[in-house]
Amino acid sequence: MSSLKELRARISSVKSTQRITSAMKMVAAAKLRKAQEMAEAARPYAERIERMLGSLAAGASSSGAPPMLSGTGKEDTHLLVVVTSDRGLCGGFNGSIVRSVRKEIFDLRAAGKTVKLIVVGRKGVGLLRREFNDAIVEVYEELAKPVPTFEGAATVSNKITSMFEAGEFDVCTVYYNKFVSALTQVVTPLQLIPFAVPESEDDESAATGASAVYEFEPEEEKILAALLPKNLSTQVFRSMLESFASEQGARMTAMDNATRNAGDMINKLSITYNRSRQAQITKELIEIISGAEAL
């Protein structure tokens, strides 16, 4: 059994840890509100530009379609953009997305495909470099410090565009944690190149079977050529915002659980300390009484 001095030191240590985790929980909660507002504000624009590009793509001719829409005609090389965090202490936030990406890499390689990685976030680099160091072509750190910016997303999208124009990959997919709530984050893959036409349609059009007919000036192909790179930056920015909000939610939840666990540990250690102290006092009393009777 541990001595009273060791128990007091351990209780003091756990209390210090509890104060730290409680403070980190409050900081994450404060950041979460702003991050959630940013992520939710970006969703309508990102969804609308996808729908608009889908409408344009439906009317564009296959022969004159921009490369980002039509692709290279092959699926031999896949570029995976993995959005993770720069800081830890956020529960299974990074582990869940790395597991999904690892499974995808194994599946693609089993099918004879070549895989390349662009990793956003220091934690993702550390986890993926152990197994797939040869596949990592670019690393971006501190892009979300203090919050994600469109300029940071443009840096990533420009790298993707330059690699595509150089013929270094055929399909590009971004993996990120979509924010649902502070307790729930969903690993989401989103194909960026070639542009995947959204499956969802306007509810009213789907119900009536009617759709509007538009005339474009200039032609659909020219509009697509101008908007597809903008959509790429928009979707990368959206994934970074969703990931940032998910990170804060995961960290707040993890620190809340850590604070609760520290409280439970303090209670158990306090009970053990009181019992040990009572046993020691009882032992000393017995020794005193035994000594008195011997006299």
Tab-separated table of C-alpha atoms in Angstrom:
chain	number	residue	atom	x	y	z
A	1	MET	CA	0.000	0.000	0.000
A	2	SER	CA	1.253	3.460	-0.869
A	3	SER	CA	2.341	5.716	1.956
A	4	LEU	CA	0.310	8.744	2.980
A	5	LYS	CA	2.939	11.046	1.525
A	6	GLU	CA	2.745	9.298	-1.874
A	7	LEU	CA	-1.051	9.445	-1.855
A	8	ARG	CA	-1.040	13.171	-1.040
A	9	ALA	CA	1.435	13.812	-3.871
A	10	ARG	CA	-0.668	11.819	-6.321
A	11	ILE	CA	-3.881	13.577	-5.334
A	12	SER	CA	-2.174	16.942	-5.777
A	13	SER	CA	-0.865	15.871	-9.198
A	14	VAL	CA	-4.288	14.716	-10.399
A	15	LYS	CA	-5.882	17.954	-9.172
A	16	SER	CA	-3.332	19.962	-11.188
A	17	THR	CA	-4.122	17.875	-14.262
A	18	GLN	CA	-7.832	18.386	-13.682
A	19	ARG	CA	-7.388	22.164	-13.610
A	20	ILE	CA	-5.489	22.016	-16.923
A	21	THR	CA	-8.078	19.831	-18.664
A	22	SER	CA	-10.895	22.009	-17.345
A	23	ALA	CA	-9.205	25.129	-18.726
A	24	MET	CA	-8.603	23.446	-22.087
A	25	LYS	CA	-12.256	22.431	-22.216
A	26	MET	CA	-13.375	26.040	-21.714
A	27	VAL	CA	-10.939	27.316	-24.361
A	28	ALA	CA	-12.132	24.682	-26.854
A	29	ALA	CA	-15.761	25.551	-26.093
A	30	ALA	CA	-15.077	29.225	-26.798
A	31	LYS	CA	-13.329	28.380	-30.079
A	32	LEU	CA	-16.027	25.889	-31.045
A	33	ARG	CA	-18.753	28.512	-31.211
A	34	LYS	CA	-16.845	30.649	-33.702
A	35	ALA	CA	-15.628	27.629	-35.675
A	36	GLN	CA	-19.154	26.227	-35.924
A	37	GLU	CA	-20.496	29.554	-37.183
A	38	MET	CA	-17.767	29.707	-39.839
A	39	ALA	CA	-18.391	26.139	-41.000
A	40	GLU	CA	-22.157	26.593	-41.178
A	41	ALA	CA	-21.791	29.892	-43.012
A	42	ALA	CA	-19.580	28.266	-45.672
A	43	ARG	CA	-21.903	25.355	-46.393
A	44	PRO	CA	-24.615	27.159	-48.432
A	45	TYR	CA	-22.070	28.779	-50.769
A	46	ALA	CA	-20.150	25.526	-51.282
A	47	GLU	CA	-23.352	23.578	-51.939
A	48	ARG	CA	-24.736	26.202	-54.334
A	49	ILE	CA	-21.586	26.411	-56.416
A	50	GLU	CA	-21.616	22.613	-56.684
A	51	ARG	CA	-25.222	22.640	-57.883
A	52	MET	CA	-24.536	25.431	-60.345
A	53	LEU	CA	-21.534	23.600	-61.761
A	54	GLY	CA	-23.658	20.457	-61.967
A	55	SER	CA	-26.232	22.317	-64.066
A	56	LEU	CA	-23.510	23.709	-66.315
A	57	ALA	CA	-21.861	20.317	-66.664
A	58	ALA	CA	-25.146	18.758	-67.788
A	59	GLY	CA	-25.326	21.159	-70.759
A	60	ALA	CA	-21.635	21.106	-71.695
A	61	SER	CA	-20.437	19.017	-74.597
A	62	SER	CA	-18.131	16.124	-73.751
A	63	SER	CA	-15.626	17.108	-76.420
A	64	GLY	CA	-15.100	20.660	-75.189
A	65	ALA	CA	-15.373	20.013	-71.428
A	66	PRO	CA	-12.526	21.412	-69.276
A	67	PRO	CA	-10.024	18.826	-67.951
A	68	MET	CA	-11.146	19.349	-64.337
A	69	LEU	CA	-14.632	18.218	-65.400
A	70	SER	CA	-13.843	15.442	-67.822
A	71	GLY	CA	-10.689	14.198	-66.111
A	72	THR	CA	-7.843	12.441	-67.846
A	73	GLY	CA	-9.898	9.455	-68.912
A	74	LYS	CA	-7.920	7.214	-66.543
A	75	GLU	CA	-8.021	6.277	-62.863
A	76	ASP	CA	-4.507	4.957	-62.440
A	77	THR	CA	-3.160	7.547	-59.973
A	78	HIS	CA	-5.154	8.858	-57.030
A	79	LEU	CA	-4.271	11.960	-55.011
A	80	LEU	CA	-5.713	11.976	-51.479
A	81	VAL	CA	-5.801	15.283	-49.603
A	82	VAL	CA	-6.022	14.522	-45.868
A	83	VAL	CA	-7.130	17.325	-43.542
A	84	THR	CA	-6.095	16.776	-39.908
A	85	SER	CA	-5.174	18.966	-36.925
A	86	ASP	CA	-1.910	20.607	-35.892
A	87	ARG	CA	-2.525	19.955	-32.188
A	88	GLY	CA	-3.383	16.839	-30.233
A	89	LEU	CA	-5.515	16.189	-27.151
A	90	CYS	CA	-8.680	15.904	-29.254
A	91	GLY	CA	-9.674	12.301	-28.666
A	92	GLY	CA	-10.057	10.106	-31.723
A	93	PHE	CA	-10.366	13.028	-34.147
A	94	ASN	CA	-7.155	12.336	-36.053
A	95	GLY	CA	-7.214	8.580	-35.550
A	96	SER	CA	-10.617	8.162	-37.217
A	97	ILE	CA	-9.664	10.010	-40.393
A	98	VAL	CA	-6.268	8.289	-40.625
A	99	ARG	CA	-7.954	4.884	-40.316
A	100	SER	CA	-10.324	5.746	-43.173
A	101	VAL	CA	-7.475	7.007	-45.347
A	102	ARG	CA	-5.334	3.955	-44.548
A	103	LYS	CA	-8.173	1.640	-45.598
A	104	GLU	CA	-8.661	3.589	-48.838
A	105	ILE	CA	-4.941	3.417	-49.622
A	106	PHE	CA	-4.864	-0.336	-49.073
A	107	ASP	CA	-7.956	-0.802	-51.259
A	108	LEU	CA	-6.533	1.333	-54.065
A	109	ARG	CA	-3.142	-0.375	-53.973
A	110	ALA	CA	-4.830	-3.769	-53.952
A	111	ALA	CA	-6.581	-2.696	-57.164
A	112	GLY	CA	-3.231	-1.799	-58.727
A	113	LYS	CA	-3.587	1.980	-58.338
A	114	THR	CA	-0.875	4.466	-57.438
A	115	VAL	CA	-1.594	6.661	-54.402
A	116	LYS	CA	-0.166	10.080	-53.574
A	117	LEU	CA	-0.868	12.092	-50.433
A	118	ILE	CA	-1.119	15.770	-49.546
A	119	VAL	CA	-1.402	16.089	-45.765
A	120	VAL	CA	-2.763	19.207	-44.066
A	121	GLY	CA	-1.973	19.233	-40.342
A	122	ARG	CA	1.024	18.142	-38.274
A	123	LYS	CA	-0.739	15.233	-36.547
A	124	GLY	CA	-1.744	13.622	-39.818
A	125	VAL	CA	1.845	13.778	-41.025
A	126	GLY	CA	3.109	11.955	-37.957
A	127	LEU	CA	0.499	9.213	-38.222
A	128	LEU	CA	0.706	8.637	-41.980
A	129	ARG	CA	4.468	8.951	-42.380
A	130	ARG	CA	5.061	5.704	-40.499
A	131	GLU	CA	3.479	3.592	-43.258
A	132	PHE	CA	3.149	5.837	-46.293
A	133	ASN	CA	6.155	8.137	-46.224
A	134	ASP	CA	6.920	7.331	-49.871
A	135	ALA	CA	3.412	8.445	-50.914
A	136	ILE	CA	3.485	11.895	-49.260
A	137	VAL	CA	4.214	14.580	-51.862
A	138	GLU	CA	3.406	17.723	-49.854
A	139	VAL	CA	2.829	18.724	-46.226
A	140	TYR	CA	1.082	21.853	-44.925
A	141	GLU	CA	1.234	22.822	-41.267
A	142	GLU	CA	-0.232	25.716	-39.266
A	143	LEU	CA	-2.692	26.649	-42.046
A	144	ALA	CA	-5.487	26.741	-39.467
A	145	LYS	CA	-3.632	29.006	-37.014
A	146	PRO	CA	-5.446	30.772	-35.482
A	147	VAL	CA	-8.337	29.898	-37.843
A	148	PRO	CA	-8.499	28.537	-41.413
A	149	THR	CA	-8.298	31.192	-44.120
A	150	PHE	CA	-9.163	31.163	-47.796
A	151	GLU	CA	-5.576	32.095	-48.593
A	152	GLY	CA	-4.397	28.916	-46.883
A	153	ALA	CA	-6.947	26.862	-48.806
A	154	ALA	CA	-5.834	28.532	-52.038
A	155	THR	CA	-2.261	27.408	-51.317
A	156	VAL	CA	-3.425	23.794	-51.195
A	157	SER	CA	-5.718	24.113	-54.219
A	158	ASN	CA	-2.950	25.740	-56.278
A	159	LYS	CA	-0.693	22.781	-55.524
A	160	ILE	CA	-3.459	20.375	-56.587
A	161	THR	CA	-4.041	22.344	-59.801
A	162	SER	CA	-0.357	22.448	-60.713
A	163	MET	CA	-0.020	18.696	-60.113
A	164	PHE	CA	-3.073	17.985	-62.257
A	165	GLU	CA	-1.845	20.177	-65.088
A	166	ALA	CA	1.502	18.342	-64.933
A	167	GLY	CA	-0.318	15.029	-65.281
A	168	GLU	CA	0.783	13.730	-61.873
A	169	PHE	CA	-2.606	12.210	-60.949
A	170	ASP	CA	-5.974	11.278	-62.433
A	171	VAL	CA	-8.390	11.506	-59.491
A	172	CYS	CA	-8.240	13.811	-56.465
A	173	THR	CA	-10.279	13.279	-53.292
A	174	VAL	CA	-10.202	15.268	-50.066
A	175	TYR	CA	-10.823	13.542	-46.713
A	176	TYR	CA	-12.007	15.595	-43.748
A	177	ASN	CA	-14.127	15.358	-40.610
A	178	LYS	CA	-17.533	16.934	-41.206
A	179	PHE	CA	-18.894	18.720	-38.152
A	180	VAL	CA	-22.253	17.403	-36.934
A	181	SER	CA	-22.110	18.268	-33.240
A	182	ALA	CA	-19.610	18.551	-30.436
A	183	LEU	CA	-20.013	14.804	-29.911
A	184	THR	CA	-20.179	13.677	-33.534
A	185	GLN	CA	-17.779	14.158	-36.437
A	186	VAL	CA	-18.167	12.166	-39.658
A	187	VAL	CA	-15.198	11.284	-41.880
A	188	THR	CA	-16.230	12.535	-45.326
A	189	PRO	CA	-14.556	11.914	-48.706
A	190	LEU	CA	-15.225	14.518	-51.411
A	191	GLN	CA	-14.016	14.037	-54.981
A	192	LEU	CA	-12.539	17.245	-56.342
A	193	ILE	CA	-11.094	16.185	-59.713
A	194	PRO	CA	-12.775	15.231	-61.969
A	195	PHE	CA	-15.721	17.244	-60.705
A	196	ALA	CA	-18.450	14.931	-59.406
A	197	VAL	CA	-21.935	16.190	-60.246
A	198	PRO	CA	-24.020	16.357	-57.036
A	199	GLU	CA	-26.769	13.773	-56.896
A	200	SER	CA	-29.214	15.958	-54.954
A	201	GLU	CA	-31.566	18.091	-56.970
A	202	ASP	CA	-34.038	20.795	-56.172
A	203	ASP	CA	-36.982	19.262	-54.321
A	204	GLU	CA	-39.572	21.147	-56.307
A	205	SER	CA	-38.062	20.151	-59.650
A	206	ALA	CA	-37.748	16.548	-58.560
A	207	ALA	CA	-41.380	16.496	-57.445
A	208	THR	CA	-42.861	18.114	-60.554
A	209	GLY	CA	-40.427	16.688	-63.068
A	210	ALA	CA	-39.870	20.176	-64.471
A	211	SER	CA	-36.605	22.054	-64.728
A	212	ALA	CA	-35.679	25.494	-65.960
A	213	VAL	CA	-33.884	25.964	-69.276
A	214	TYR	CA	-31.050	28.491	-69.319
A	215	GLU	CA	-29.086	30.147	-72.070
A	216	PHE	CA	-25.502	30.924	-71.165
A	217	GLU	CA	-23.258	33.676	-72.430
A	218	PRO	CA	-20.439	32.782	-72.913
A	219	GLU	CA	-20.773	29.034	-73.513
A	220	GLU	CA	-20.975	26.498	-70.703
A	221	GLU	CA	-17.429	25.282	-71.386
A	222	LYS	CA	-15.919	28.735	-70.868
A	223	ILE	CA	-17.885	29.326	-67.680
A	224	LEU	CA	-16.853	25.916	-66.354
A	225	ALA	CA	-13.202	26.585	-67.167
A	226	ALA	CA	-13.376	29.754	-65.025
A	227	LEU	CA	-15.467	28.357	-62.160
A	228	LEU	CA	-13.954	24.900	-61.660
A	229	PRO	CA	-10.672	26.234	-60.142
A	230	LYS	CA	-12.722	28.521	-57.871
A	231	ASN	CA	-14.842	25.570	-56.820
A	232	LEU	CA	-11.684	23.617	-56.016
A	233	SER	CA	-10.478	26.343	-53.644
A	234	THR	CA	-13.965	26.671	-52.164
A	235	GLN	CA	-14.295	22.975	-51.407
A	236	VAL	CA	-10.798	22.806	-49.876
A	237	PHE	CA	-11.657	25.821	-47.703
A	238	ARG	CA	-14.932	24.210	-46.719
A	239	SER	CA	-13.168	20.993	-45.706
A	240	MET	CA	-10.685	22.965	-43.589
A	241	LEU	CA	-13.495	24.853	-41.819
A	242	GLU	CA	-15.448	21.653	-41.159
A	243	SER	CA	-12.297	19.978	-39.859
A	244	PHE	CA	-11.460	22.931	-37.609
A	245	ALA	CA	-14.943	22.929	-36.061
A	246	SER	CA	-14.796	19.156	-35.627
A	247	GLU	CA	-11.395	19.465	-33.944
A	248	GLN	CA	-12.685	21.943	-31.371
A	249	GLY	CA	-15.752	19.810	-30.678
A	250	ALA	CA	-13.631	16.682	-30.282
A	251	ARG	CA	-11.167	18.492	-28.006
A	252	MET	CA	-13.936	19.923	-25.834
A	253	THR	CA	-15.490	16.467	-25.462
A	254	ALA	CA	-12.128	14.813	-24.761
A	255	MET	CA	-11.173	17.400	-22.133
A	256	ASP	CA	-14.608	17.132	-20.508
A	257	ASN	CA	-14.161	13.365	-20.230
A	258	ALA	CA	-10.628	13.829	-18.896
A	259	THR	CA	-11.874	16.288	-16.260
A	260	ARG	CA	-14.594	13.861	-15.164
A	261	ASN	CA	-12.129	10.974	-15.010
A	262	ALA	CA	-9.733	13.084	-12.952
A	263	GLY	CA	-12.558	13.859	-10.525
A	264	ASP	CA	-13.367	10.162	-10.174
A	265	MET	CA	-9.698	9.371	-9.599
A	266	ILE	CA	-9.424	12.078	-6.954
A	267	ASN	CA	-12.441	10.627	-5.126
A	268	LYS	CA	-10.960	7.115	-5.187
A	269	LEU	CA	-7.545	8.344	-4.045
A	270	SER	CA	-9.143	10.404	-1.265
A	271	ILE	CA	-11.009	7.338	0.002
A	272	THR	CA	-7.807	5.304	-0.081
A	273	TYR	CA	-5.936	8.112	1.699
A	274	ASN	CA	-8.569	8.413	4.442
A	275	ARG	CA	-8.626	4.656	4.986
A	276	SER	CA	-4.831	4.484	5.154
A	277	ARG	CA	-4.740	7.432	7.540
A	278	GLN	CA	-7.429	5.864	9.731
A	279	ALA	CA	-5.569	2.541	9.761
A	280	GLN	CA	-2.331	4.291	10.733
A	281	ILE	CA	-4.023	6.215	13.550
A	282	THR	CA	-5.683	3.027	14.815
A	283	LYS	CA	-2.326	1.248	14.750
A	284	GLU	CA	-0.687	4.048	16.727
A	285	LEU	CA	-3.507	4.019	19.308
A	286	ILE	CA	-3.151	0.264	19.744
A	287	GLU	CA	0.594	0.660	20.291
A	288	ILE	CA	0.029	3.416	22.890
A	289	ILE	CA	-2.612	1.394	24.754
A	290	SER	CA	-0.460	-1.738	24.659
A	291	GLY	CA	2.492	0.219	26.041
A	292	ALA	CA	0.371	1.715	28.813
A	293	GLU	CA	-0.953	-1.694	29.861
A	294	ALA	CA	2.570	-3.110	29.924
A	295	LEU	CA	3.538	-0.493	32.459
